[in-house]
Amino acid sequence: MEGRIVDLGPEVGLVWSQKFPGTLVKQRERHPLLPGMEGIGRDLWAAGPRNLVPARLERGRGGRDDFLKIYVDGRYALMLFPTRDLRGYWVGGIHPMHFDDHDQIVRGALQLRAGRWQVFDSPHALRHSSGWPAIQTAWSAGVGAPPREEEPTFRPAHAAYLDRLTILVDQGRRIEASAGDARRLVPYRRVTPVAAIRRSARSVHSFQLIDANRLTPGTRVHIDGEPDLRGRIERIEEAVATVRFERPVDFARIPESGAFAETPNLITYDKKREAIEILREGRARNPLLLTALVDRRFQTFAPALRARPREPLDASQLSAFRKALAVPDLALVQGPPGTGKTHTIRQVVLACAEENRKVLISSFTNRAVDNVLKDLPEDLLVLRVGREDGITPGCEHLTLEARAAELQRLIADRTEPLLARYGAAAPDGAADALFRQLTEDMRRLDDAGAQARRSAAAAAERENAVTADLRRRMASLDDAGSHHGELLTQRVHALGRLDRAMARAGRAADLPLVGLFFRRRLTRLQANRSAAGAEAEGIRRTLDAIARDRAQVAAELDHVRATHPDLVAARQAHERDLAEQRSRAERAALVATSLRELLDGDHPEIVPDPARLAAFLSAAGSALGLMRRRLDLLTSWRGKLERRTEQLYGELVRYADVIGATCIGTATSGHLDGVDFDLAIVDEAGQISTADLLVPLVRARRAVLVGDHVQLPPLPDDRLVAWVAAEHPGDRELARLVTDSAFELLFPSAPQENKEVLRF
């Protein structure tokens, strides 16, 4: 979508927020290619009035104000929050651009134009309007919010349904929070990475505790002041605690000394509440989800009858397969044990992958997720997102960390030949050595050429001195020959005129009356013709004599040049110099030929010509310089790659065919934020409460619930069940949201087109 241009005036002023420097440091640890604060300032200044800056207005969540996200140089995004007086913006966040950002720009973005973008030290230095009202107006005009088709109405029943879920989630959080003291700190004084037991050396670390008795294995902790550095105590031996973090952590991020805060696991409740709010605000990827869950109304559709599974399915499995591929909102598949539900799920995944439709595989337990993923074929890019300690054996290779390491190895292997080629241009490389040798050979060739020119000049000078008399005689004869040649030409022209006059007089001699006159004239002309002919013949004899004399002088000149000792010596010296020049040119050509094979680019064939060799030397210098810059860039890039940062995670997620995560894991991993899933398949849905189930469902356009409500129901918290019974004794719907799964609540009322029972 082409964005609307918004003119922000002569200047947009920015100020770093108080937390931004720390945020930037953490982001650059994960994404080293992000610029520092000075680099950001230069990039913004470079935008200037000639360049339009793409931007989106992002809605604030949880009561927060809206903010502006601008995309700088196609490399990273900045989050800008307008100041109170609307004279500028606070720079509050940064992240590298991923493909999802480009997709969002295409879907809808503004194009901002300003005289300049400038960073100031203080908001008091801001001098112009921020243009925020103009941005809000342009965005409200529909640039960033294309209308959805068949947008369902948010009805009172929907609000009541979500209110009940909110009550349950909030009360569950209060119950969990009351189970422990979140502020109890346990200090440590040293940290070391643990390699012996790692799946990834960046996930497991050991800490020397000061008071080891206050923690026990299995305790959830985070580093005080770093709430995102959280994990579990795996074991404690001799006051040394081994901690496995929830996600890979760069060792440099962990303070050398600090303290652990023991915290209850409240994040699951936060993510459930977040999913509820996504539904309440109409931001769910599936706009028909509430209609199905609350109203029990489903969209009509026709199963994908032409779809064929990759592997055979029985009749009920095939029916479920075709419904899952075509359902526009929600489908339910009841799969008792032994009916091949996992096999059916895999066939759905394979069919979606063939159409480039991204699938989310989720369940309440890690085991159920991994059971679907483990046997998917290797031609699919399958990712497993979640804590490493929760992933079942056999699926470790599917984790983001393992996939990133695999991709790093692949990239390293594929760039190794390029690195070796560019390595030839290094200061100690073969190409560099040949270039230095060629430079020296060309210097010697230049010297040889200069010496050959000097000896040629000396030989010419000596020849001029030795042959001076002969050349003067030759010049005199040449002058005489030229003079007599001109005389002969004149006489020949005169003879021609006389011959024509005689012919005219002869024709008129027989005429009456005047014939006598012409006969006398003819007599005179004949006499003149005879004299002129004799004179011309004399000139010819003179020219022949001059020619004979000139040939004799020329022969003497050739003899002197060929035999005079001084001239022979000078000529031999010059020939030696020419031979030396040719030898050095041939040597330089051999070196240049070897160098040419190591250089990038298309260079002409090497010939032992000094001028062409000099041109090649200049081109080789430029090519080597470019190769060195590429070598430095490639070496730096591979070095950063070997540090195994999270830079590749976003691209892996982008290109993944299938992503697996537990219900809560789909929300706790920031790598799935903004990912557009076509289909969410939730296995063992009969054992998952509605609040848990919503977390993956709001992230996909469509969903298929697979389970068996006749088997094990959800395992509710007895404390929450007791609270509902005591505080809401007459609310049966609220009680069922605690004790029954969404699958059980939906299956009886779902139309036959939206459900299937797998048969034995």
XYZ file of C-alpha atoms in Angstrom, residues 82-695:
614
model
C 5.290 12.405 21.829
C 6.269 14.834 24.565
C 3.530 16.485 26.617
C 3.897 19.825 24.844
C 3.961 18.043 21.433
C 7.232 19.740 20.482
C 9.097 16.477 19.893
C 9.397 12.824 20.772
C 11.034 10.642 23.379
C 13.012 7.792 21.829
C 11.819 4.830 23.871
C 12.782 1.646 22.033
C 14.595 0.068 19.115
C 14.617 -3.267 17.337
C 16.097 -4.532 14.043
C 13.737 -4.738 11.107
C 12.443 -8.168 10.185
C 10.330 -9.307 7.272
C 7.216 -8.784 9.389
C 8.065 -5.089 9.635
C 8.294 -4.872 5.862
C 4.936 -6.630 5.613
C 3.373 -4.113 7.988
C 4.763 -1.224 5.948
C 3.256 -2.723 2.809
C -0.099 -3.221 4.519
C -0.243 0.394 5.636
C 2.244 3.101 6.543
C 2.654 6.834 6.514
C 5.541 8.514 4.709
C 6.970 11.273 6.910
C 8.867 14.222 5.511
C 10.801 16.729 7.626
C 13.438 19.339 6.988
C 15.662 17.416 9.361
C 15.523 14.850 12.157
C 17.690 15.939 15.053
C 18.476 14.490 18.484
C 18.683 16.926 21.400
C 20.112 16.471 24.890
C 17.052 17.855 26.650
C 13.357 18.364 25.864
C 13.886 22.057 26.683
C 15.927 22.344 23.484
C 13.022 21.258 21.270
C 12.063 24.152 19.015
C 9.312 23.062 16.653
C 6.035 21.177 16.588
C 6.269 17.389 16.501
C 3.513 17.068 13.913
C 1.806 14.442 16.092
C -1.771 15.738 15.460
C -1.176 15.573 11.686
C 0.094 12.009 12.048
C -2.968 11.001 14.083
C -5.287 12.591 11.523
C -3.583 10.867 8.587
C -3.622 7.521 10.347
C -7.283 7.858 11.304
C -8.055 8.484 7.637
C -7.546 4.776 7.091
C -3.919 4.461 6.006
C -3.051 1.787 8.510
C -6.330 0.068 9.164
C -7.890 -1.611 6.128
C -11.367 -2.845 7.013
C -11.815 -6.521 7.694
C -14.330 -8.485 5.766
C -17.234 -9.881 7.745
C -16.117 -8.068 10.908
C -18.253 -9.565 13.666
C -20.099 -7.367 16.089
C -18.851 -7.297 19.671
C -22.001 -8.211 21.542
C -22.826 -7.995 25.270
C -22.588 -11.782 25.464
C -19.009 -11.543 24.219
C -18.160 -8.982 26.894
C -19.736 -11.143 29.598
C -17.819 -14.191 28.389
C -14.521 -12.322 28.455
C -15.355 -10.771 31.819
C -15.803 -14.248 33.313
C -12.469 -15.375 31.917
C -10.828 -12.227 33.273
C -12.264 -12.915 36.733
C -10.853 -16.436 36.691
C -7.415 -15.416 35.426
C -7.079 -12.548 37.887
C -8.146 -14.698 40.823
C -5.794 -17.478 39.757
C -2.979 -14.943 39.652
C -3.803 -13.721 43.133
C -3.819 -17.285 44.433
C -0.442 -18.003 42.823
C 1.088 -14.734 44.009
C 0.029 -15.394 47.577
C 1.978 -18.660 47.563
C 5.379 -17.020 47.947
C 7.336 -13.866 48.714
C 8.411 -12.259 45.455
C 10.926 -9.971 47.094
C 13.078 -12.559 48.855
C 16.635 -12.096 47.550
C 19.447 -14.640 47.578
C 22.817 -13.044 46.736
C 25.565 -14.690 44.675
C 29.169 -13.616 44.176
C 30.441 -15.452 41.108
C 29.022 -16.894 37.899
C 30.521 -19.330 35.399
C 29.041 -21.002 32.300
C 28.358 -24.713 32.558
C 29.431 -26.580 29.438
C 29.340 -30.169 30.628
C 25.557 -30.450 30.923
C 24.470 -27.945 28.363
C 22.327 -28.333 25.310
C 23.457 -24.801 24.682
C 26.321 -23.340 26.675
C 24.452 -20.069 26.891
C 21.438 -21.528 28.723
C 23.059 -23.102 31.784
C 25.271 -21.290 34.292
C 26.480 -21.940 37.822
C 26.399 -19.384 40.637
C 28.294 -19.293 43.933
C 25.548 -18.571 46.461
C 26.140 -16.697 49.679
C 23.141 -18.296 51.424
C 22.456 -21.592 49.668
C 19.942 -22.793 52.259
C 17.305 -20.343 51.056
C 16.876 -21.978 47.631
C 15.917 -25.497 46.593
C 16.089 -27.333 43.255
C 13.130 -26.534 41.047
C 12.707 -23.005 42.410
C 11.872 -20.393 39.796
C 14.202 -17.416 40.048
C 15.341 -14.378 38.119
C 18.327 -12.104 38.515
C 17.355 -9.072 40.533
C 17.048 -6.066 38.237
C 16.971 -8.289 35.136
C 13.462 -9.785 35.089
C 13.946 -11.298 31.630
C 16.902 -13.367 32.902
C 14.788 -16.015 34.573
C 14.986 -19.759 34.917
C 14.962 -22.691 37.343
C 17.370 -24.024 39.887
C 18.431 -27.443 38.546
C 20.631 -28.460 41.469
C 22.595 -27.058 44.401
C 25.886 -28.642 45.431
C 28.247 -27.109 47.995
C 26.620 -23.669 47.742
C 26.885 -23.701 43.939
C 23.516 -23.431 42.181
C 23.120 -24.610 38.599
C 20.505 -22.480 36.848
C 18.949 -23.252 33.493
C 17.556 -20.063 31.994
C 14.333 -20.089 30.009
C 16.095 -18.803 26.926
C 19.735 -18.582 25.770
C 21.586 -15.751 27.496
C 24.823 -14.101 26.408
C 27.261 -14.596 29.267
C 28.224 -10.905 29.183
C 24.671 -9.947 30.183
C 24.871 -11.725 33.532
C 26.268 -9.543 36.361
C 29.399 -11.038 37.912
C 27.810 -10.594 41.334
C 24.217 -9.939 42.221
C 21.175 -11.643 43.691
C 18.395 -14.000 42.734
C 14.777 -13.089 43.354
C 12.520 -16.052 44.005
C 9.262 -15.393 42.189
C 6.030 -17.287 41.673
C 5.157 -18.152 38.107
C 2.777 -15.322 37.260
C 3.645 -14.948 33.620
C 1.155 -17.621 32.566
C -1.653 -15.542 34.026
C -0.336 -12.397 32.379
C -0.343 -14.117 28.992
C -3.854 -15.456 29.489
C -5.022 -11.968 30.386
C -3.222 -10.617 27.337
C -5.053 -13.073 25.076
C -8.388 -12.034 26.604
C -7.593 -8.367 25.941
C -6.594 -9.166 22.364
C -10.060 -10.627 21.865
C -11.735 -7.748 23.680
C -9.968 -5.184 21.488
C -10.714 -7.062 18.266
C -7.040 -7.712 17.534
C -7.251 -11.499 17.244
C -5.993 -12.913 13.953
C -9.236 -14.898 13.771
C -12.044 -12.309 13.730
C -14.645 -15.082 13.969
C -13.254 -16.701 17.114
C -15.565 -15.072 19.661
C -18.596 -15.770 17.506
C -17.755 -19.465 17.553
C -16.819 -19.630 21.232
C -19.712 -17.592 22.612
C -22.538 -17.627 20.080
C -21.809 -21.142 18.824
C -22.181 -19.776 15.306
C -19.793 -21.040 12.650
C -19.158 -19.938 9.091
C -20.422 -22.226 6.375
C -17.780 -23.760 4.133
C -17.108 -26.650 1.810
C -14.400 -29.162 2.731
C -11.332 -29.282 0.485
C -12.510 -32.342 -1.434
C -9.710 -32.117 -3.993
C -6.988 -32.128 -1.370
C -4.963 -35.312 -1.167
C -2.867 -36.294 1.853
C 0.746 -37.296 1.346
C 0.116 -40.587 3.170
C -3.024 -42.777 3.257
C -5.879 -41.876 5.628
C -9.025 -43.798 6.463
C -12.470 -42.333 5.797
C -12.886 -40.427 9.079
C -9.286 -39.194 9.015
C -9.672 -38.021 5.416
C -12.867 -36.154 6.310
C -11.128 -34.430 9.210
C -8.165 -33.649 6.943
C -10.328 -31.961 4.315
C -12.322 -29.987 6.865
C -9.160 -28.757 8.593
C -7.764 -27.421 5.330
C -10.876 -25.405 4.470
C -12.529 -24.373 7.755
C -12.634 -20.540 7.966
C -12.990 -20.239 11.742
C -12.873 -23.287 14.011
C -13.035 -27.066 13.623
C -13.053 -29.799 16.244
C -11.703 -33.311 15.789
C -12.495 -35.903 18.435
C -9.713 -38.444 18.393
C -9.895 -41.227 20.962
C -6.649 -43.123 21.602
C -5.630 -45.334 18.715
C -7.606 -43.532 16.025
C -4.552 -41.915 14.372
C -5.130 -38.306 15.386
C -1.398 -37.496 15.371
C -1.030 -39.037 11.916
C -3.959 -36.941 10.696
C -2.492 -33.769 12.191
C 0.781 -34.388 10.356
C -1.024 -34.776 7.034
C -2.785 -31.451 7.603
C 0.558 -29.831 8.370
C 2.141 -31.247 5.218
C -0.745 -30.039 3.039
C -0.550 -26.540 4.517
C 3.211 -26.443 3.990
C 2.755 -27.272 0.312
C 0.637 -24.117 0.020
C 3.068 -21.978 2.088
C 0.572 -21.665 4.926
C 2.307 -21.381 8.280
C 1.027 -23.726 10.997
C 1.198 -23.403 14.771
C 1.211 -26.699 16.679
C 0.278 -26.223 20.319
C -0.909 -28.072 23.385
C -0.842 -27.719 27.129
C 2.125 -30.081 27.564
C 5.534 -30.159 25.931
C 5.139 -33.883 25.305
C 2.024 -33.437 23.187
C 3.646 -30.717 21.068
C 6.820 -32.704 20.509
C 4.856 -35.847 19.688
C 3.457 -34.096 16.588
C 6.714 -32.426 15.558
C 9.183 -35.264 15.962
C 8.194 -37.295 12.901
C 7.591 -34.450 10.454
C 9.802 -34.831 7.356
C 13.112 -33.031 7.118
C 12.067 -31.114 4.008
C 9.931 -28.918 6.284
C 11.462 -26.149 8.380
C 10.113 -27.102 11.800
C 10.836 -24.962 14.857
C 10.251 -25.752 18.503
C 9.872 -22.710 20.720
C 10.074 -22.949 24.487
C 12.341 -23.670 27.441
C 15.040 -26.166 26.601
C 14.544 -28.106 29.794
C 10.911 -28.758 28.837
C 11.560 -30.130 25.360
C 11.403 -33.905 25.134
C 14.388 -35.967 23.951
C 14.521 -36.259 20.185
C 13.267 -32.732 19.528
C 16.271 -30.744 20.793
C 17.454 -30.253 17.209
C 14.240 -28.356 16.427
C 14.801 -25.528 18.927
C 15.535 -22.030 17.720
C 18.995 -22.234 19.265
C 19.777 -25.540 17.547
C 18.313 -24.409 14.227
C 20.266 -21.152 14.439
C 23.457 -23.074 15.183
C 22.714 -25.369 12.234
C 22.130 -22.373 9.988
C 25.302 -20.755 11.276
C 27.269 -23.853 10.384
C 25.663 -23.958 6.955
C 26.425 -20.286 6.358
C 29.976 -20.774 7.602
C 30.474 -23.753 5.297
C 29.042 -21.935 2.308
C 31.075 -18.795 2.923
C 34.316 -20.693 3.574
C 35.313 -20.741 -0.139
C 34.538 -17.046 -0.378
C 36.543 -16.384 2.764
C 39.460 -18.338 1.319
C 39.238 -16.382 -1.930
C 39.109 -13.041 -0.175
C 41.829 -14.240 2.186
C 44.259 -14.102 -0.736
C 43.936 -10.307 -0.546
C 44.931 -10.186 3.136
C 48.292 -8.558 3.986
C 49.906 -11.992 4.134
C 47.797 -13.550 1.360
C 48.901 -14.926 -1.974
C 47.224 -12.179 -4.007
C 48.763 -9.489 -1.862
C 52.214 -11.076 -2.277
C 51.763 -11.305 -6.043
C 50.579 -7.711 -6.183
C 53.639 -6.540 -4.301
C 55.844 -8.632 -6.621
C 54.088 -7.204 -9.681
C 54.522 -3.682 -8.340
C 58.257 -4.292 -7.983
C 58.467 -5.934 -11.429
C 56.637 -2.995 -12.977
C 59.076 -0.610 -11.306
C 61.930 -2.550 -12.852
C 60.115 -2.654 -16.180
C 59.727 1.116 -16.055
C 63.439 1.426 -15.336
C 64.258 -0.860 -18.261
C 61.965 1.145 -20.531
C 63.626 4.379 -19.478
C 67.067 2.867 -20.129
C 65.974 1.671 -23.572
C 64.758 5.158 -24.393
C 68.053 6.652 -23.232
C 70.168 4.219 -25.293
C 67.967 4.873 -28.333
C 68.519 8.603 -27.916
C 72.284 8.087 -27.489
C 72.480 5.916 -30.612
C 70.532 8.488 -32.607
C 72.746 11.281 -31.344
C 75.966 9.396 -32.244
C 74.603 8.493 -35.667
C 73.806 12.140 -36.338
C 77.383 13.084 -35.497
C 79.043 10.354 -37.582
C 76.866 10.801 -40.665
C 76.635 14.592 -40.618
C 78.711 15.160 -43.819
C 76.972 12.427 -45.744
C 73.572 13.668 -44.663
C 74.507 17.211 -45.727
C 75.559 15.896 -49.174
C 72.352 13.935 -49.303
C 70.395 17.029 -48.416
C 72.177 19.070 -51.102
C 71.443 16.416 -53.721
C 67.850 16.286 -52.582
C 67.601 20.049 -52.979
C 69.167 19.905 -56.473
C 66.900 17.061 -57.452
C 63.869 19.009 -56.258
C 64.967 22.112 -58.171
C 65.639 20.275 -61.430
C 62.471 18.281 -60.993
C 60.506 21.538 -60.876
C 62.399 22.809 -63.991
C 61.617 19.626 -65.899
C 57.978 19.942 -64.970
C 57.914 23.483 -66.300
C 59.609 22.419 -69.566
C 57.218 19.517 -70.025
C 54.263 21.873 -69.583
C 55.837 24.303 -72.132
C 56.312 21.467 -74.657
C 52.684 20.599 -74.256
C 51.585 24.134 -74.989
C 53.840 24.276 -78.067
C 52.467 20.963 -79.372
C 48.900 22.244 -79.081
C 49.795 25.520 -80.803
C 51.573 23.636 -83.640
C 48.517 21.464 -84.128
C 46.240 24.491 -84.480
C 48.659 26.226 -86.893
C 48.939 23.066 -88.989
C 45.157 22.838 -89.364
C 44.980 26.474 -90.518
C 48.022 26.403 -92.927
C 45.911 25.300 -95.933
C 43.299 27.987 -95.528
C 43.058 30.573 -98.340
C 44.398 34.027 -97.681
C 45.518 33.369 -94.039
C 47.270 30.072 -94.715
C 50.541 31.844 -95.434
C 50.429 33.483 -92.028
C 49.864 30.199 -90.207
C 52.544 28.403 -92.194
C 55.074 30.979 -91.046
C 53.814 30.647 -87.463
C 54.129 26.890 -87.628
C 57.766 27.265 -88.689
C 58.522 29.443 -85.662
C 56.730 27.093 -83.302
C 58.660 24.126 -84.625
C 61.940 25.932 -83.966
C 60.827 26.798 -80.418
C 59.658 23.235 -79.884
C 63.035 21.845 -80.883
C 64.872 24.201 -78.495
C 62.559 23.414 -75.579
C 62.896 19.682 -76.165
C 66.668 19.931 -76.125
C 66.509 21.879 -72.859
C 64.204 19.303 -71.258
C 66.472 16.500 -72.310
C 69.411 18.293 -70.683
C 67.453 18.586 -67.405
C 66.698 14.881 -67.525
C 70.352 14.031 -67.927
C 71.106 16.274 -64.919
C 68.430 14.530 -62.816
C 69.864 11.156 -63.745
C 73.271 12.302 -62.607
C 71.818 13.612 -59.326
C 70.060 10.264 -58.801
C 73.295 8.387 -59.365
C 75.121 10.643 -56.932
C 72.322 10.299 -54.372
C 72.341 6.504 -54.618
C 76.091 6.547 -54.089
C 75.766 8.772 -51.009
C 72.924 6.606 -49.659
C 75.061 3.521 -50.090
C 77.900 5.233 -48.279
C 75.468 6.266 -45.532
C 74.159 2.701 -45.123
C 77.717 1.400 -45.074
C 78.734 3.858 -42.381
C 75.693 3.057 -40.283
C 76.316 -0.660 -40.621
C 80.066 -0.670 -40.073
C 81.061 2.361 -38.085
C 82.332 1.066 -34.716
C 80.644 3.783 -32.669
C 77.295 3.232 -34.327
C 77.536 -0.540 -34.076
C 78.327 -0.251 -30.356
C 75.465 2.181 -29.734
C 73.009 0.000 -31.611
C 74.087 -3.133 -29.749
C 73.695 -1.308 -26.420
C 70.172 -0.279 -27.385
C 69.262 -3.822 -28.462
C 70.475 -5.146 -25.129
C 68.278 -2.621 -23.351
C 65.267 -3.610 -25.482
C 65.897 -7.278 -24.737
C 66.033 -6.483 -21.033
C 62.762 -4.559 -21.304
C 61.076 -7.497 -23.073
C 62.435 -9.929 -20.482
C 61.109 -7.849 -17.631
C 57.751 -7.434 -19.371
C 57.477 -11.199 -19.815
C 58.360 -11.758 -16.145
C 55.773 -9.187 -15.059
C 53.201 -10.825 -17.345
C 53.753 -14.194 -15.669
C 53.202 -12.656 -12.240
C 50.175 -10.722 -13.516
C 48.675 -13.901 -14.952
C 48.947 -15.633 -11.573
C 47.485 -12.590 -9.811
C 44.608 -12.347 -12.302
C 43.449 -15.844 -11.322
C 43.073 -14.744 -7.681
C 41.202 -11.505 -8.302
C 37.475 -10.859 -8.388
C 36.114 -9.278 -11.517
C 36.539 -9.659 -15.274
C 40.066 -8.699 -16.319
C 41.455 -8.929 -19.911
C 44.026 -11.489 -20.913
C 47.561 -10.608 -19.865
C 50.082 -9.737 -22.593
C 53.725 -8.596 -22.060
C 52.977 -5.026 -23.087
C 54.188 -2.335 -20.641
C 51.172 -0.060 -21.130
C 48.624 -2.861 -20.718
C 50.527 -4.272 -17.752
C 50.460 -0.840 -16.101
C 46.684 -0.652 -16.670
C 46.257 -4.103 -15.129
C 48.356 -3.135 -12.090
C 46.059 -0.184 -11.436
C 42.931 -2.343 -11.856
C 44.441 -5.046 -9.629
C 45.063 -2.502 -6.871
C 41.413 -1.459 -6.937
C 40.243 -5.083 -7.016
C 42.476 -5.990 -4.076
C 41.165 -3.053 -2.081
C 37.600 -4.180 -2.687
C 38.479 -7.771 -1.784
C 40.111 -6.605 1.466
C 37.008 -4.637 2.410
C 34.860 -7.651 1.654
C 37.243 -9.839 3.623
C 37.004 -7.517 6.623
C 33.214 -7.432 6.369
C 32.928 -11.200 5.929
C 35.382 -11.894 8.757
C 33.531 -9.511 11.059
C 30.176 -10.984 10.071
C 31.353 -14.558 10.611
C 32.843 -13.527 13.940
C 29.529 -12.113 15.046
C 27.812 -15.198 13.691
C 30.053 -17.445 15.767
C 28.920 -15.594 18.887
C 25.533 -17.189 18.247
C 23.442 -14.104 18.838
C 19.696 -14.124 18.280
C 19.936 -12.311 14.965
C 18.901 -15.387 12.996
C 15.882 -16.231 15.128
C 13.526 -13.790 13.430
C 14.455 -15.014 9.966
C 14.069 -18.659 11.002
C 10.604 -17.913 12.369
C 9.774 -16.016 9.217
C 10.588 -18.930 6.930
C 9.378 -21.747 9.190
C 6.672 -24.015 7.829
C 5.650 -25.275 11.266
C 6.239 -23.836 14.730
C 5.522 -25.787 17.894
C 5.015 -24.316 21.347
C 2.915 -24.939 24.413
C -0.173 -22.789 24.820
C 1.586 -20.366 27.163
C 4.865 -20.750 25.258
C 3.304 -19.170 22.176
C 3.078 -15.919 24.131
C 6.138 -16.060 26.383
C 8.556 -16.300 23.480
C 9.024 -12.841 22.037
C 10.163 -14.437 18.797
C 6.546 -15.213 17.869
C 5.287 -11.665 18.344
C 3.628 -10.505 15.156
C 3.947 -13.870 13.411
C 1.015 -14.491 11.100
C -0.180 -18.114 11.402
C -2.709 -19.411 8.940
C -3.728 -22.332 11.128
C -3.367 -23.259 14.794
C -3.726 -26.954 15.618
C -4.144 -27.601 19.324
C -3.675 -31.213 20.373
C -5.141 -32.720 23.555
C -7.582 -29.804 23.551
C -9.966 -31.813 25.719
C -7.548 -31.324 28.624
C -7.001 -27.566 28.176
C -9.003 -24.855 29.889
C -10.518 -22.068 27.833
C -8.171 -19.388 29.203
C -5.114 -21.440 28.264
C -6.553 -22.321 24.868
C -7.126 -18.687 23.888
C -3.401 -17.920 24.027
